[in-house]
Amino acid sequence: MIYNLGSINIDHVYSVPHFPAPGETLLSNSYFKGLGGKGANQSIAIARAGGQVAHIGAIGQDALWARDKLAASGVDVSGITVLESPTGHAIINVDPSGENNIVLFEGANVRVVERQISAALAKASPGDWLLLQNEVNNGAYAARLAQDMGLKVAYVAAPFDAEKLREILPFVNLLSANEGETMMACQALGLPEDDIPVESLLITRGGQGSSYRDGDQRYFQPIFPVEPVDTTGAGDTFIGYFIAQLDVGKTPQQALRMAAAAAALKVTKKGTAQAIPLLEDVISFIKTANH
Ligand code: RIB
């Protein structure tokens, strides 16, 4: 079982001809609103990958539909509270190459209280996972509690925050970061990549594939080349699939391959949570890609 303490956002997504320059007013080509947030995307990816996931987070009255969408995807939503504060949201611009930039409003995501986390984790058993990112508050509290309870802790260092990294890292088994975040983590800790003090380190390196260090073992997975339409949520899809596959007993290499294929499929579709592929589609994609 994977407990995911994570953000739930309303994503406002604009297709733009280019990213706006300072002072520029830019007309978008299209707009849609959907479920997002690194945490929610990861929970959906875990559920679609065949994993069992319980989300811990907070929304406002304005996004009860977001909780419904998570539930409809198979996520246990009993750990999500509804507050009097607005739901977090993201303004996402996507350019013609599929690249994005994102502005976040935290809203209810940073109003998760300790009592809520302990109540949700009270159902956990040793060997379960706690997954967390940096878009919610009380991450260090949750990670410490999970470690004390014998859970494995996976931490995605995004959006990067040096202080949170230093606070949470002592409780982490698996650290996940992209290349830029890894460089910032090395700077923040004053250590080279190989010396980052975690049992397992997963690094996604964009077009260069992904690497995984697990104790003394090292793994590498190349990308599945695709034409990108929207890269938003690709990292969330990757870690969600990866951890779900590990949790159902796949080897790290199998989990990496499945995660890379899922992330590749995601970038061929517009949107975040809604564009995260189903396991059956990932499996047939791998067969056709012949990787
Ligand atoms: O990783 C993509 C996500 O980052 C978006 O869904 C947005 O809400 C932000 O949290």
PDB file of C-alpha atoms in Angstrom, residues 21-193:
ATOM      1  CA  ALA A  21       8.047  37.885 -22.225  1.00  0.00           C
ATOM      2  CA  PRO A  22       8.124  40.389 -19.303  1.00  0.00           C
ATOM      3  CA  GLY A  23       5.359  42.973 -19.865  1.00  0.00           C
ATOM      4  CA  GLU A  24       3.851  41.043 -22.795  1.00  0.00           C
ATOM      5  CA  THR A  25       0.116  40.289 -23.009  1.00  0.00           C
ATOM      6  CA  LEU A  26      -0.271  37.064 -24.941  1.00  0.00           C
ATOM      7  CA  LEU A  27      -3.298  35.442 -26.527  1.00  0.00           C
ATOM      8  CA  SER A  28      -3.538  31.702 -25.852  1.00  0.00           C
ATOM      9  CA  ASN A  29      -4.640  29.207 -28.498  1.00  0.00           C
ATOM     10  CA  SER A  30      -6.677  27.070 -26.114  1.00  0.00           C
ATOM     11  CA  TYR A  31      -7.629  26.659 -22.471  1.00  0.00           C
ATOM     12  CA  PHE A  32      -8.889  23.882 -20.282  1.00  0.00           C
ATOM     13  CA  LYS A  33      -9.301  23.230 -16.586  1.00  0.00           C
ATOM     14  CA  GLY A  34      -8.519  19.847 -15.046  1.00  0.00           C
ATOM     15  CA  LEU A  35      -7.202  17.907 -12.091  1.00  0.00           C
ATOM     16  CA  GLY A  36      -3.517  18.335 -11.313  1.00  0.00           C
ATOM     17  CA  GLY A  37      -1.034  18.843  -8.517  1.00  0.00           C
ATOM     18  CA  LYS A  38       2.066  16.698  -8.258  1.00  0.00           C
ATOM     19  CA  GLY A  39       0.484  14.644  -5.479  1.00  0.00           C
ATOM     20  CA  ALA A  40      -2.824  13.999  -7.249  1.00  0.00           C
ATOM     21  CA  ASN A  41      -1.048  13.163 -10.513  1.00  0.00           C
ATOM     22  CA  GLN A  42       1.159  10.672  -8.684  1.00  0.00           C
ATOM     23  CA  SER A  43      -1.798   9.047  -6.939  1.00  0.00           C
ATOM     24  CA  ILE A  44      -3.596   8.653 -10.272  1.00  0.00           C
ATOM     25  CA  ALA A  45      -0.436   7.198 -11.839  1.00  0.00           C
ATOM     26  CA  ILE A  46      -0.077   4.702  -8.976  1.00  0.00           C
ATOM     27  CA  ALA A  47      -3.716   3.623  -9.286  1.00  0.00           C
ATOM     28  CA  ARG A  48      -3.506   3.346 -13.105  1.00  0.00           C
ATOM     29  CA  ALA A  49      -0.294   1.318 -12.729  1.00  0.00           C
ATOM     30  CA  GLY A  50      -2.179  -1.236 -10.659  1.00  0.00           C
ATOM     31  CA  GLY A  51      -0.996  -0.019  -7.240  1.00  0.00           C
ATOM     32  CA  GLN A  52      -3.026   0.570  -4.111  1.00  0.00           C
ATOM     33  CA  VAL A  53      -2.882   4.172  -2.997  1.00  0.00           C
ATOM     34  CA  ALA A  54      -4.410   6.279  -0.231  1.00  0.00           C
ATOM     35  CA  HIS A  55      -4.110  10.029  -0.752  1.00  0.00           C
ATOM     36  CA  ILE A  56      -3.547  12.417   2.167  1.00  0.00           C
ATOM     37  CA  GLY A  57      -4.219  16.063   1.353  1.00  0.00           C
ATOM     38  CA  ALA A  58      -6.609  18.995   1.488  1.00  0.00           C
ATOM     39  CA  ILE A  59      -8.945  20.813  -0.873  1.00  0.00           C
ATOM     40  CA  GLY A  60     -11.535  23.582  -0.571  1.00  0.00           C
ATOM     41  CA  GLN A  61     -15.275  23.430  -1.260  1.00  0.00           C
ATOM     42  CA  ASP A  62     -14.480  24.598  -4.807  1.00  0.00           C
ATOM     43  CA  ALA A  63     -12.959  21.284  -5.897  1.00  0.00           C
ATOM     44  CA  LEU A  64     -15.086  18.455  -4.587  1.00  0.00           C
ATOM     45  CA  TRP A  65     -15.001  17.249  -8.199  1.00  0.00           C
ATOM     46  CA  ALA A  66     -11.236  16.743  -7.831  1.00  0.00           C
ATOM     47  CA  ARG A  67     -11.764  14.340  -4.939  1.00  0.00           C
ATOM     48  CA  ASP A  68     -14.434  12.547  -7.009  1.00  0.00           C
ATOM     49  CA  LYS A  69     -12.037  12.159  -9.928  1.00  0.00           C
ATOM     50  CA  LEU A  70      -9.374  10.671  -7.655  1.00  0.00           C
ATOM     51  CA  ALA A  71     -11.915   8.258  -6.184  1.00  0.00           C
ATOM     52  CA  ALA A  72     -13.173   7.309  -9.661  1.00  0.00           C
ATOM     53  CA  SER A  73      -9.593   6.413 -10.600  1.00  0.00           C
ATOM     54  CA  GLY A  74      -9.356   3.999  -7.677  1.00  0.00           C
ATOM     55  CA  VAL A  75      -7.586   6.234  -5.151  1.00  0.00           C
ATOM     56  CA  ASP A  76      -8.635   5.925  -1.475  1.00  0.00           C
ATOM     57  CA  VAL A  77      -9.707   9.494  -0.686  1.00  0.00           C
ATOM     58  CA  SER A  78     -10.615   9.033   2.989  1.00  0.00           C
ATOM     59  CA  GLY A  79      -7.460  10.981   3.993  1.00  0.00           C
ATOM     60  CA  ILE A  80      -8.464  14.107   2.019  1.00  0.00           C
ATOM     61  CA  THR A  81     -10.033  16.883   4.084  1.00  0.00           C
ATOM     62  CA  VAL A  82     -12.283  19.632   2.768  1.00  0.00           C
ATOM     63  CA  LEU A  83     -11.416  23.037   4.255  1.00  0.00           C
ATOM     64  CA  GLU A  84     -12.795  26.547   4.155  1.00  0.00           C
ATOM     65  CA  SER A  85      -9.733  27.624   2.219  1.00  0.00           C
ATOM     66  CA  PRO A  86      -9.548  27.669  -1.614  1.00  0.00           C
ATOM     67  CA  THR A  87      -8.088  24.638  -3.356  1.00  0.00           C
ATOM     68  CA  GLY A  88      -4.557  25.051  -4.658  1.00  0.00           C
ATOM     69  CA  HIS A  89      -4.273  25.888  -8.326  1.00  0.00           C
ATOM     70  CA  ALA A  90      -1.712  26.080 -11.098  1.00  0.00           C
ATOM     71  CA  ILE A  91      -1.480  28.342 -14.141  1.00  0.00           C
ATOM     72  CA  ILE A  92       0.280  26.257 -16.787  1.00  0.00           C
ATOM     73  CA  ASN A  93       1.514  27.546 -20.140  1.00  0.00           C
ATOM     74  CA  VAL A  94       2.413  24.907 -22.720  1.00  0.00           C
ATOM     75  CA  ASP A  95       4.400  25.976 -25.803  1.00  0.00           C
ATOM     76  CA  PRO A  96       4.344  24.277 -29.244  1.00  0.00           C
ATOM     77  CA  SER A  97       7.305  22.038 -28.315  1.00  0.00           C
ATOM     78  CA  GLY A  98       5.317  20.640 -25.350  1.00  0.00           C
ATOM     79  CA  GLU A  99       7.482  22.455 -22.784  1.00  0.00           C
ATOM     80  CA  ASN A 100       5.713  24.200 -19.910  1.00  0.00           C
ATOM     81  CA  ASN A 101       6.062  26.812 -17.224  1.00  0.00           C
ATOM     82  CA  ILE A 102       3.929  26.796 -14.105  1.00  0.00           C
ATOM     83  CA  VAL A 103       2.788  29.320 -11.488  1.00  0.00           C
ATOM     84  CA  LEU A 104       1.389  27.774  -8.295  1.00  0.00           C
ATOM     85  CA  PHE A 105      -1.024  28.973  -5.652  1.00  0.00           C
ATOM     86  CA  GLU A 106      -0.724  26.658  -2.632  1.00  0.00           C
ATOM     87  CA  GLY A 107      -4.192  27.207  -1.069  1.00  0.00           C
ATOM     88  CA  ALA A 108      -5.469  24.271   0.999  1.00  0.00           C
ATOM     89  CA  ASN A 109      -2.393  22.154   0.149  1.00  0.00           C
ATOM     90  CA  VAL A 110      -0.412  23.811   2.938  1.00  0.00           C
ATOM     91  CA  ARG A 111      -3.125  23.420   5.559  1.00  0.00           C
ATOM     92  CA  VAL A 112      -2.691  19.709   6.188  1.00  0.00           C
ATOM     93  CA  VAL A 113      -2.491  19.254   9.966  1.00  0.00           C
ATOM     94  CA  GLU A 114      -0.395  16.707  11.888  1.00  0.00           C
ATOM     95  CA  ARG A 115      -3.499  15.035  13.353  1.00  0.00           C
ATOM     96  CA  GLN A 116      -4.799  14.343   9.837  1.00  0.00           C
ATOM     97  CA  ILE A 117      -1.504  12.721   8.819  1.00  0.00           C
ATOM     98  CA  SER A 118      -1.296  10.511  11.916  1.00  0.00           C
ATOM     99  CA  ALA A 119      -4.932   9.421  11.506  1.00  0.00           C
ATOM    100  CA  ALA A 120      -4.332   8.426   7.880  1.00  0.00           C
ATOM    101  CA  LEU A 121      -1.056   6.612   8.645  1.00  0.00           C
ATOM    102  CA  ALA A 122      -2.625   4.761  11.596  1.00  0.00           C
ATOM    103  CA  LYS A 123      -3.986   2.302   8.994  1.00  0.00           C
ATOM    104  CA  ALA A 124      -0.508   1.621   7.545  1.00  0.00           C
ATOM    105  CA  SER A 125       1.616  -1.472   8.148  1.00  0.00           C
ATOM    106  CA  PRO A 126       5.393  -1.866   8.225  1.00  0.00           C
ATOM    107  CA  GLY A 127       6.673  -2.254   4.667  1.00  0.00           C
ATOM    108  CA  ASP A 128       4.065   0.113   3.185  1.00  0.00           C
ATOM    109  CA  TRP A 129       5.302   3.255   1.457  1.00  0.00           C
ATOM    110  CA  LEU A 130       4.848   6.914   2.278  1.00  0.00           C
ATOM    111  CA  LEU A 131       5.338   9.089  -0.805  1.00  0.00           C
ATOM    112  CA  LEU A 132       5.677  12.865  -0.506  1.00  0.00           C
ATOM    113  CA  GLN A 133       6.677  15.950  -2.470  1.00  0.00           C
ATOM    114  CA  ASN A 134       7.196  19.619  -1.642  1.00  0.00           C
ATOM    115  CA  GLU A 135       3.754  21.045  -2.489  1.00  0.00           C
ATOM    116  CA  VAL A 136       2.246  20.255   0.934  1.00  0.00           C
ATOM    117  CA  ASN A 137       3.245  21.235   4.467  1.00  0.00           C
ATOM    118  CA  ASN A 138       4.269  18.951   7.338  1.00  0.00           C
ATOM    119  CA  GLY A 139       6.376  16.690   5.100  1.00  0.00           C
ATOM    120  CA  ALA A 140       9.096  16.184   7.717  1.00  0.00           C
ATOM    121  CA  TYR A 141       6.507  15.315  10.378  1.00  0.00           C
ATOM    122  CA  ALA A 142       4.957  12.682   8.085  1.00  0.00           C
ATOM    123  CA  ALA A 143       8.322  11.260   7.008  1.00  0.00           C
ATOM    124  CA  ARG A 144       9.558  10.930  10.601  1.00  0.00           C
ATOM    125  CA  LEU A 145       6.315   9.268  11.706  1.00  0.00           C
ATOM    126  CA  ALA A 146       6.391   6.873   8.735  1.00  0.00           C
ATOM    127  CA  GLN A 147       9.992   5.910   9.471  1.00  0.00           C
ATOM    128  CA  ASP A 148       9.134   5.290  13.141  1.00  0.00           C
ATOM    129  CA  MET A 149       6.269   3.034  12.014  1.00  0.00           C
ATOM    130  CA  GLY A 150       8.536   0.951   9.742  1.00  0.00           C
ATOM    131  CA  LEU A 151       7.240   2.370   6.455  1.00  0.00           C
ATOM    132  CA  LYS A 152       9.546   3.052   3.515  1.00  0.00           C
ATOM    133  CA  VAL A 153       9.663   6.735   2.613  1.00  0.00           C
ATOM    134  CA  ALA A 154       9.900   7.981  -0.989  1.00  0.00           C
ATOM    135  CA  TYR A 155      10.477  11.703  -1.420  1.00  0.00           C
ATOM    136  CA  VAL A 156      10.218  13.644  -4.670  1.00  0.00           C
ATOM    137  CA  ALA A 157      12.313  16.800  -4.279  1.00  0.00           C
ATOM    138  CA  ALA A 158       9.951  18.955  -6.362  1.00  0.00           C
ATOM    139  CA  PRO A 159       9.372  21.854  -6.525  1.00  0.00           C
ATOM    140  CA  PHE A 160      12.954  22.070  -5.237  1.00  0.00           C
ATOM    141  CA  ASP A 161      13.379  23.521  -1.755  1.00  0.00           C
ATOM    142  CA  ALA A 162      16.795  23.191  -0.093  1.00  0.00           C
ATOM    143  CA  GLU A 163      15.448  23.649   3.431  1.00  0.00           C
ATOM    144  CA  LYS A 164      12.758  20.987   3.019  1.00  0.00           C
ATOM    145  CA  LEU A 165      15.298  18.622   1.459  1.00  0.00           C
ATOM    146  CA  ARG A 166      17.615  18.932   4.470  1.00  0.00           C
ATOM    147  CA  GLU A 167      14.685  18.502   6.867  1.00  0.00           C
ATOM    148  CA  ILE A 168      13.114  15.459   5.174  1.00  0.00           C
ATOM    149  CA  LEU A 169      16.179  13.570   3.845  1.00  0.00           C
ATOM    150  CA  PRO A 170      17.165  11.856   7.138  1.00  0.00           C
ATOM    151  CA  PHE A 171      13.874   9.894   6.990  1.00  0.00           C
ATOM    152  CA  VAL A 172      14.015   8.995   3.297  1.00  0.00           C
ATOM    153  CA  ASN A 173      14.705   5.581   1.732  1.00  0.00           C
ATOM    154  CA  LEU A 174      14.136   6.593  -1.890  1.00  0.00           C
ATOM    155  CA  LEU A 175      14.893  10.073  -3.219  1.00  0.00           C
ATOM    156  CA  SER A 176      13.568  10.993  -6.665  1.00  0.00           C
ATOM    157  CA  ALA A 177      14.669  14.076  -8.582  1.00  0.00           C
ATOM    158  CA  ASN A 178      15.162  15.294 -12.124  1.00  0.00           C
ATOM    159  CA  GLU A 179      18.567  16.383 -13.353  1.00  0.00           C
ATOM    160  CA  GLY A 180      18.173  20.042 -12.323  1.00  0.00           C
ATOM    161  CA  GLU A 181      16.847  19.123  -8.891  1.00  0.00           C
ATOM    162  CA  THR A 182      19.731  16.670  -8.430  1.00  0.00           C
ATOM    163  CA  MET A 183      22.256  19.433  -9.168  1.00  0.00           C
ATOM    164  CA  MET A 184      20.516  21.730  -6.673  1.00  0.00           C
ATOM    165  CA  ALA A 185      20.418  18.909  -4.091  1.00  0.00           C
ATOM    166  CA  CYS A 186      24.169  18.338  -4.519  1.00  0.00           C
ATOM    167  CA  GLN A 187      24.772  22.070  -3.999  1.00  0.00           C
ATOM    168  CA  ALA A 188      22.449  22.236  -0.977  1.00  0.00           C
ATOM    169  CA  LEU A 189      24.069  19.214   0.673  1.00  0.00           C
ATOM    170  CA  GLY A 190      27.625  19.997  -0.456  1.00  0.00           C
ATOM    171  CA  LEU A 191      27.951  16.437  -1.753  1.00  0.00           C
ATOM    172  CA  PRO A 192      28.485  14.769  -5.125  1.00  0.00           C
ATOM    173  CA  GLU A 193      25.555  12.766  -6.528  1.00  0.00           C
TER     174      GLU A 193
END
